[in-house]
mmCIF file of C-alpha atoms in Angstrom:
data_model
loop_
_atom_site.group_PDB
_atom_site.id
_atom_site.type_symbol
_atom_site.label_atom_id
_atom_site.label_comp_id
_atom_site.label_asym_id
_atom_site.label_seq_id
_atom_site.Cartn_x
_atom_site.Cartn_y
_atom_site.Cartn_z
ATOM 1 C CA MET A 11 96.587 164.930 -37.440
ATOM 2 C CA LYS A 12 96.213 168.790 -36.957
ATOM 3 C CA ILE A 13 93.459 169.357 -34.518
ATOM 4 C CA LEU A 14 91.517 172.859 -33.703
ATOM 5 C CA VAL A 15 90.920 173.139 -30.024
ATOM 6 C CA THR A 16 88.904 176.096 -28.867
ATOM 7 C CA GLY A 17 88.488 176.907 -25.790
ATOM 8 C CA ALA A 18 92.075 175.583 -25.169
ATOM 9 C CA ASN A 19 93.005 177.666 -22.364
ATOM 10 C CA GLY A 20 90.687 176.377 -20.523
ATOM 11 C CA TYR A 21 90.438 173.633 -17.306
ATOM 12 C CA ILE A 22 90.163 170.397 -19.612
ATOM 13 C CA GLY A 23 91.482 172.253 -23.003
ATOM 14 C CA GLN A 24 95.076 172.626 -21.445
ATOM 15 C CA HIS A 25 95.078 169.278 -20.495
ATOM 16 C CA VAL A 26 93.502 167.496 -23.677
ATOM 17 C CA VAL A 27 95.953 170.080 -25.787
ATOM 18 C CA LYS A 28 99.284 168.827 -23.859
ATOM 19 C CA VAL A 29 97.766 165.018 -24.390
ATOM 20 C CA LEU A 30 97.318 165.473 -28.366
ATOM 21 C CA LEU A 31 100.764 166.923 -28.628
ATOM 22 C CA ASP A 32 102.108 164.051 -26.371
ATOM 23 C CA LEU A 33 100.610 161.693 -29.044
ATOM 24 C CA GLY A 34 102.433 162.726 -31.582
ATOM 25 C CA HIS A 35 99.168 165.374 -33.501
ATOM 26 C CA SER A 36 99.703 169.060 -34.467
ATOM 27 C CA VAL A 37 97.226 171.601 -32.323
ATOM 28 C CA ILE A 38 96.335 174.953 -33.096
ATOM 29 C CA ALA A 39 95.117 176.037 -29.968
ATOM 30 C CA VAL A 40 92.345 179.151 -29.719
ATOM 31 C CA ASP A 41 91.394 181.070 -26.797
ATOM 32 C CA LEU A 42 90.855 184.117 -25.527
ATOM 33 C CA SER A 43 94.060 184.303 -23.000
ATOM 34 C CA THR A 44 96.513 181.780 -23.512
ATOM 35 C CA GLU A 45 98.903 181.984 -21.159
ATOM 36 C CA ASN A 46 98.243 178.205 -19.906
ATOM 37 C CA ILE A 47 98.956 176.508 -23.437
ATOM 38 C CA ASP A 48 101.322 174.377 -24.053
ATOM 39 C CA GLU A 49 103.962 176.057 -26.007
ATOM 40 C CA ARG A 50 104.533 173.419 -28.503
ATOM 41 C CA ALA A 51 101.066 174.347 -30.084
ATOM 42 C CA GLU A 52 100.015 177.063 -32.539
ATOM 43 C CA ILE A 53 98.657 179.243 -30.181
ATOM 44 C CA HIS A 54 96.462 181.679 -31.612
ATOM 45 C CA THR A 55 94.647 184.840 -29.712
ATOM 46 C CA TYR A 56 90.971 185.804 -30.941
ATOM 47 C CA ASN A 57 87.481 185.382 -30.451
ATOM 48 C CA VAL A 58 85.754 182.454 -32.685
ATOM 49 C CA PHE A 59 82.693 183.905 -32.420
ATOM 50 C CA GLU A 60 83.688 187.220 -33.965
ATOM 51 C CA ASP A 61 87.047 186.846 -35.917
ATOM 52 C CA ILE A 62 84.863 184.987 -38.651
ATOM 53 C CA GLN A 63 88.269 185.068 -41.231
ATOM 54 C CA SER A 64 90.668 184.005 -38.590
ATOM 55 C CA ALA A 65 88.073 181.542 -37.402
ATOM 56 C CA LYS A 66 87.726 179.623 -41.389
ATOM 57 C CA ASN A 67 91.512 179.765 -41.857
ATOM 58 C CA ASP A 68 92.359 177.646 -38.720
ATOM 59 C CA CYS A 69 89.445 175.429 -39.530
ATOM 60 C CA GLU A 70 90.338 174.854 -43.158
ATOM 61 C CA LYS A 71 93.627 173.776 -42.049
ATOM 62 C CA SER A 72 92.608 171.016 -39.606
ATOM 63 C CA ASP A 73 91.472 167.907 -39.871
ATOM 64 C CA VAL A 74 89.287 167.781 -36.437
ATOM 65 C CA LEU A 75 87.587 170.603 -34.593
ATOM 66 C CA LEU A 76 87.623 169.983 -30.639
ATOM 67 C CA HIS A 77 84.997 172.721 -29.867
ATOM 68 C CA LEU A 78 85.416 173.636 -26.025
ATOM 69 C CA VAL A 79 84.454 176.999 -25.752
ATOM 70 C CA TRP A 80 81.869 177.862 -23.226
ATOM 71 C CA GLU A 81 81.162 180.953 -20.889
ATOM 72 C CA ASP A 82 79.760 180.779 -17.535
ATOM 73 C CA VAL A 83 80.481 177.287 -17.324
ATOM 74 C CA TYR A 84 79.836 177.011 -13.534
ATOM 75 C CA ASN A 85 76.442 179.673 -13.364
ATOM 76 C CA HIS A 86 74.183 177.358 -14.890
ATOM 77 C CA ASN A 87 71.201 179.441 -15.186
ATOM 78 C CA SER A 88 73.899 182.676 -16.793
ATOM 79 C CA MET A 89 71.549 184.318 -19.865
ATOM 80 C CA LYS A 90 74.574 183.394 -21.687
ATOM 81 C CA GLN A 91 74.270 179.994 -21.821
ATOM 82 C CA LEU A 92 71.211 180.850 -24.435
ATOM 83 C CA ILE A 93 72.688 183.877 -25.755
ATOM 84 C CA ASN A 94 75.718 182.446 -27.234
ATOM 85 C CA LEU A 95 74.191 179.172 -28.602
ATOM 86 C CA PRO A 96 73.510 180.619 -32.348
ATOM 87 C CA LYS A 97 76.884 181.582 -32.076
ATOM 88 C CA HIS A 98 77.833 178.031 -31.412
ATOM 89 C CA VAL A 99 75.637 176.504 -34.083
ATOM 90 C CA GLN A 100 76.983 179.388 -36.475
ATOM 91 C CA PHE A 101 80.772 178.341 -35.553
ATOM 92 C CA ILE A 102 80.282 174.582 -35.922
ATOM 93 C CA GLU A 103 78.286 175.214 -39.023
ATOM 94 C CA LEU A 104 81.374 177.422 -40.572
ATOM 95 C CA ALA A 105 83.561 174.616 -39.594
ATOM 96 C CA MET A 106 81.597 171.967 -41.207
ATOM 97 C CA GLN A 107 81.810 174.205 -44.552
ATOM 98 C CA SER A 108 85.198 174.788 -44.306
ATOM 99 C CA GLY A 109 86.482 170.845 -44.917
ATOM 100 C CA ILE A 110 86.811 169.808 -40.921
ATOM 101 C CA ASN A 111 86.454 165.890 -41.243
ATOM 102 C CA MET A 112 85.528 165.828 -37.768
ATOM 103 C CA VAL A 113 83.584 167.941 -35.359
ATOM 104 C CA ALA A 114 83.530 166.957 -31.397
ATOM 105 C CA SER A 115 82.080 169.463 -29.183
ATOM 106 C CA MET A 116 81.747 169.145 -25.402
ATOM 107 C CA GLY A 117 78.443 168.007 -23.480
ATOM 108 C CA SER A 118 78.062 167.673 -19.664
ATOM 109 C CA MET A 119 75.571 165.263 -17.282
ATOM 110 C CA HIS A 120 73.720 168.688 -17.176
ATOM 111 C CA ASP A 121 72.266 168.220 -20.465
ATOM 112 C CA ILE A 122 69.930 165.099 -19.293
ATOM 113 C CA GLY A 123 69.020 167.142 -16.513
ATOM 114 C CA TYR A 124 67.333 164.903 -13.495
ATOM 115 C CA TRP A 125 68.199 161.221 -13.834
ATOM 116 C CA GLU A 126 68.648 158.661 -11.097
ATOM 117 C CA GLY A 127 70.925 156.282 -12.160
ATOM 118 C CA LYS A 128 73.400 155.558 -15.414
ATOM 119 C CA ILE A 129 72.838 157.709 -17.979
ATOM 120 C CA ASP A 130 73.392 156.065 -21.794
ATOM 121 C CA GLU A 131 73.468 157.301 -25.312
ATOM 122 C CA ASN A 132 69.416 156.781 -25.061
ATOM 123 C CA THR A 133 68.745 158.330 -21.726
ATOM 124 C CA PRO A 134 65.912 161.077 -22.174
ATOM 125 C CA ALA A 135 66.815 164.350 -21.619
ATOM 126 C CA LYS A 136 64.835 167.015 -19.571
ATOM 127 C CA PRO A 137 67.652 169.614 -18.692
ATOM 128 C CA LEU A 138 66.435 171.637 -15.478
ATOM 129 C CA SER A 139 69.294 174.537 -15.909
ATOM 130 C CA TYR A 140 69.939 177.282 -18.709
ATOM 131 C CA TYR A 141 73.043 175.387 -19.238
ATOM 132 C CA GLY A 142 71.483 171.654 -19.727
ATOM 133 C CA ILE A 143 69.432 173.385 -21.804
ATOM 134 C CA ALA A 144 71.799 175.066 -24.015
ATOM 135 C CA LYS A 145 73.823 172.199 -24.183
ATOM 136 C CA ASN A 146 71.045 169.385 -25.516
ATOM 137 C CA ALA A 147 69.911 172.049 -28.204
ATOM 138 C CA LEU A 148 73.526 172.294 -29.098
ATOM 139 C CA LEU A 149 73.959 168.522 -29.372
ATOM 140 C CA GLN A 150 70.389 168.600 -31.228
ATOM 141 C CA CYS A 151 71.992 170.961 -34.054
ATOM 142 C CA VAL A 152 75.405 169.646 -34.225
ATOM 143 C CA GLY A 153 73.363 166.635 -35.133
ATOM 144 C CA ILE A 154 71.452 168.393 -38.139
ATOM 145 C CA LEU A 155 74.776 169.668 -39.059
ATOM 146 C CA ALA A 156 76.595 166.533 -39.210
ATOM 147 C CA ASP A 157 73.440 165.114 -41.537
ATOM 148 C CA LYS A 158 73.501 168.324 -43.755
ATOM 149 C CA TYR A 159 77.047 168.325 -44.496
ATOM 150 C CA ALA A 160 77.820 164.529 -44.101
ATOM 151 C CA LYS A 161 80.343 164.961 -41.502
ATOM 152 C CA PRO A 162 80.990 162.644 -38.535
ATOM 153 C CA TYR A 163 80.456 164.134 -35.084
ATOM 154 C CA LEU A 164 81.199 163.137 -31.650
ATOM 155 C CA TRP A 165 79.253 164.532 -28.512
ATOM 156 C CA LEU A 166 81.605 163.937 -25.580
ATOM 157 C CA ARG A 167 79.579 163.949 -22.279
ATOM 158 C CA CYS A 168 81.080 164.774 -19.204
ATOM 159 C CA PHE A 169 80.180 164.038 -15.671
ATOM 160 C CA TYR A 170 82.781 165.273 -12.509
ATOM 161 C CA THR A 171 85.910 165.901 -13.326
ATOM 162 C CA CYS A 172 88.617 166.833 -10.699
ATOM 163 C CA GLY A 173 92.392 166.824 -10.247
ATOM 164 C CA ASN A 174 94.818 169.687 -10.576
ATOM 165 C CA ASP A 175 92.210 171.533 -8.630
ATOM 166 C CA GLU A 176 94.314 175.093 -7.756
ATOM 167 C CA LYS A 177 93.350 175.816 -11.735
ATOM 168 C CA SER A 178 89.824 174.521 -11.927
ATOM 169 C CA ASN A 179 86.890 176.138 -10.285
ATOM 170 C CA THR A 180 85.175 172.585 -8.505
ATOM 171 C CA ILE A 181 84.133 172.383 -5.053
ATOM 172 C CA PHE A 182 87.854 171.132 -4.416
ATOM 173 C CA THR A 183 89.148 174.206 -5.405
ATOM 174 C CA LYS A 184 87.146 176.059 -3.346
ATOM 175 C CA ILE A 185 88.388 173.788 -0.070
ATOM 176 C CA LEU A 186 91.861 175.225 -1.170
ATOM 177 C CA LYS A 187 91.035 178.160 -1.346
ATOM 178 C CA MET A 188 88.971 178.096 2.002
ATOM 179 C CA ALA A 189 91.786 175.847 3.917
ATOM 180 C CA SER A 190 94.275 178.481 2.489
ATOM 181 C CA ASP A 191 92.794 181.274 4.016
ATOM 182 C CA GLY A 192 92.039 179.786 7.708
ATOM 183 C CA GLN A 193 89.050 178.593 7.424
ATOM 184 C CA LYS A 194 88.430 175.569 10.144
ATOM 185 C CA THR A 195 85.044 174.710 8.550
ATOM 186 C CA PHE A 196 82.640 175.362 5.588
ATOM 187 C CA PRO A 197 78.774 175.121 5.006
ATOM 188 C CA PHE A 198 78.211 171.859 2.635
ATOM 189 C CA THR A 199 75.231 169.975 1.359
ATOM 190 C CA THR A 200 74.704 166.448 3.540
ATOM 191 C CA GLY A 201 77.475 164.629 0.897
ATOM 192 C CA GLU A 202 75.188 161.962 0.276
ATOM 193 C CA ASN A 203 74.453 162.395 -3.309
ATOM 194 C CA LYS A 204 76.495 159.781 -5.649
ATOM 195 C CA TYR A 205 78.358 161.248 -8.857
ATOM 196 C CA ASP A 206 80.970 159.916 -11.537
ATOM 197 C CA PHE A 207 83.949 161.215 -10.666
ATOM 198 C CA SER A 208 87.161 161.048 -13.040
ATOM 199 C CA ASN A 209 90.518 162.376 -12.571
ATOM 200 C CA ILE A 210 91.245 165.173 -15.445
ATOM 201 C CA ASN A 211 94.109 163.671 -16.690
ATOM 202 C CA ASP A 212 92.021 160.358 -17.518
ATOM 203 C CA VAL A 213 89.621 162.364 -19.169
ATOM 204 C CA ALA A 214 91.836 164.294 -21.483
ATOM 205 C CA LYS A 215 93.450 160.716 -22.552
ATOM 206 C CA GLN A 216 89.765 159.910 -23.374
ATOM 207 C CA ILE A 217 88.978 162.947 -24.990
ATOM 208 C CA ALA A 218 92.357 162.917 -26.796
ATOM 209 C CA THR A 219 91.957 159.275 -28.094
ATOM 210 C CA ALA A 220 88.082 159.727 -29.099
ATOM 211 C CA ILE A 221 88.769 162.686 -31.455
ATOM 212 C CA THR A 222 91.771 161.168 -33.342
ATOM 213 C CA GLN A 223 89.710 157.351 -34.431
ATOM 214 C CA ARG A 224 87.086 157.434 -36.861
ATOM 215 C CA LYS A 225 85.204 154.025 -35.982
ATOM 216 C CA TYR A 226 82.995 155.171 -33.368
ATOM 217 C CA THR A 227 81.116 158.687 -33.225
ATOM 218 C CA GLY A 228 78.047 160.296 -31.568
ATOM 219 C CA VAL A 229 77.630 160.538 -27.972
ATOM 220 C CA VAL A 230 80.603 159.338 -26.361
ATOM 221 C CA HIS A 231 81.142 159.490 -22.501
ATOM 222 C CA CYS A 232 84.137 160.829 -20.943
ATOM 223 C CA CYS A 233 83.692 159.183 -17.497
ATOM 224 C CA SER A 234 84.780 156.506 -15.115
ATOM 225 C CA GLY A 235 81.224 154.285 -14.682
ATOM 226 C CA THR A 236 80.938 154.413 -11.564
ATOM 227 C CA ALA A 237 79.343 156.456 -8.640
ATOM 228 C CA VAL A 238 80.913 157.547 -5.054
ATOM 229 C CA SER A 239 79.391 159.777 -2.743
ATOM 230 C CA LEU A 240 80.474 163.516 -2.697
ATOM 231 C CA LYS A 241 81.157 162.876 1.294
ATOM 232 C CA GLU A 242 83.446 160.049 0.567
ATOM 233 C CA LYS A 243 85.529 162.247 -2.354
ATOM 234 C CA VAL A 244 85.797 165.176 -0.178
ATOM 235 C CA GLU A 245 87.250 163.617 2.668
ATOM 236 C CA GLU A 246 89.452 162.014 0.787
ATOM 237 C CA PHE A 247 90.562 165.107 -0.736
ATOM 238 C CA ILE A 248 90.744 167.045 2.366
ATOM 239 C CA GLN A 249 93.250 164.009 3.952
ATOM 240 C CA GLU A 250 95.416 163.300 0.394
ATOM 241 C CA HIS A 251 95.982 167.231 0.931
ATOM 242 C CA ASN A 252 96.412 167.022 4.231
ATOM 243 C CA LEU A 253 93.630 170.141 5.092
ATOM 244 C CA ASP A 254 93.063 171.593 8.377
ATOM 245 C CA ILE A 255 89.214 172.142 7.484
ATOM 246 C CA ARG A 256 85.902 170.295 7.777
ATOM 247 C CA PRO A 257 82.697 170.108 5.757
ATOM 248 C CA ASP A 258 79.758 171.052 7.960
ATOM 249 C CA TYR A 259 77.387 169.023 6.552
ATOM 250 C CA GLY A 260 73.532 169.575 5.693
ATOM 251 C CA LYS A 261 73.701 173.381 5.829
ATOM 252 C CA TYR A 262 73.131 173.614 2.137
ATOM 253 C CA PRO A 263 69.973 171.688 0.257
ATOM 254 C CA SER A 264 70.741 169.821 -2.953
ATOM 255 C CA ARG A 265 69.684 171.629 -5.862
ATOM 256 C CA PRO A 266 66.549 170.377 -7.735
ATOM 257 C CA TYR A 267 68.445 168.556 -10.457
ATOM 258 C CA ASP A 268 71.264 167.134 -8.490
ATOM 259 C CA SER A 269 70.066 163.118 -8.068
ATOM 260 C CA PRO A 270 70.839 161.208 -5.310
ATOM 261 C CA ILE A 271 72.622 158.723 -7.689
ATOM 262 C CA VAL A 272 73.881 159.049 -11.358
ATOM 263 C CA TYR A 273 76.772 157.965 -13.520
ATOM 264 C CA GLY A 274 77.846 157.617 -17.111
ATOM 265 C CA ASP A 275 77.952 154.281 -19.086
ATOM 266 C CA ASN A 276 81.705 153.835 -20.186
ATOM 267 C CA THR A 277 81.132 151.134 -22.264
ATOM 268 C CA LYS A 278 81.812 153.037 -25.624
ATOM 269 C CA ILE A 279 85.183 155.253 -24.381
ATOM 270 C CA SER A 280 86.348 151.548 -22.918
ATOM 271 C CA ILE A 281 86.229 149.992 -26.230
ATOM 272 C CA ILE A 282 87.889 153.309 -27.879
ATOM 273 C CA MET A 283 90.454 153.047 -25.163
ATOM 274 C CA LYS A 284 91.550 149.967 -25.844
ATOM 275 C CA GLU A 285 91.293 149.649 -29.534
ATOM 276 C CA PHE A 286 93.051 153.003 -30.268
ATOM 277 C CA ALA A 287 95.113 154.244 -27.029
ATOM 278 C CA ASN A 288 98.102 153.086 -28.269
ATOM 279 C CA GLU A 289 98.403 154.234 -31.604
#
């Protein structure tokens, strides 16, 4: 297949592009900067919201759109979350009008909001941040567009992704930087909250496999399906990297939308991986 990946230079995008290419697919990789994208891809540098003609041309050449573009991912209450929402909707409609056979877009556990326990496809959404509100609204809009143009779609909901942390912006990235700067301790939460952590390479394989099959559509959770405490994960990370730094637990309160335990239902992605991962 020929896959159009927007936001291809991002943390997840870079890994997914590589997996798609390794699987033998063709990739059109688009982003504002492209220095970290696998050179085997057809790389284009432009703003998909502004260069409409280039976006239309790339959509017309592609079988699948994987839409990963998103600004201020780690600033959950940035106004850009809401300001850019109509641009995402307009771009996805352009893709569907241009002949794309499948649209896949990236979701987040934050589009559900506060929830305790397992999140499945029917978990009610009550997002508590601009980021979550915008993501949930985009999911609803993509569903409307899919019905309008009779196109299948995937909503790839991710949870906590780790691995290759030098190039991300997670807590693990920050720990690496603080240790490199010579800090011996850093303020932290209690670390007791339990989350669904997945390695970036596993997530990339799940995404690549999901978007190149046609049997399963709708919401797909790209996750491990298990919950591990943040404290356990941080301690494991420090030990694995042999870092001379320690968390000072209890200095920061949990955010109002941080559940004591939350993880994803990985039933559908497990089936997809079993049926299609080797194709």
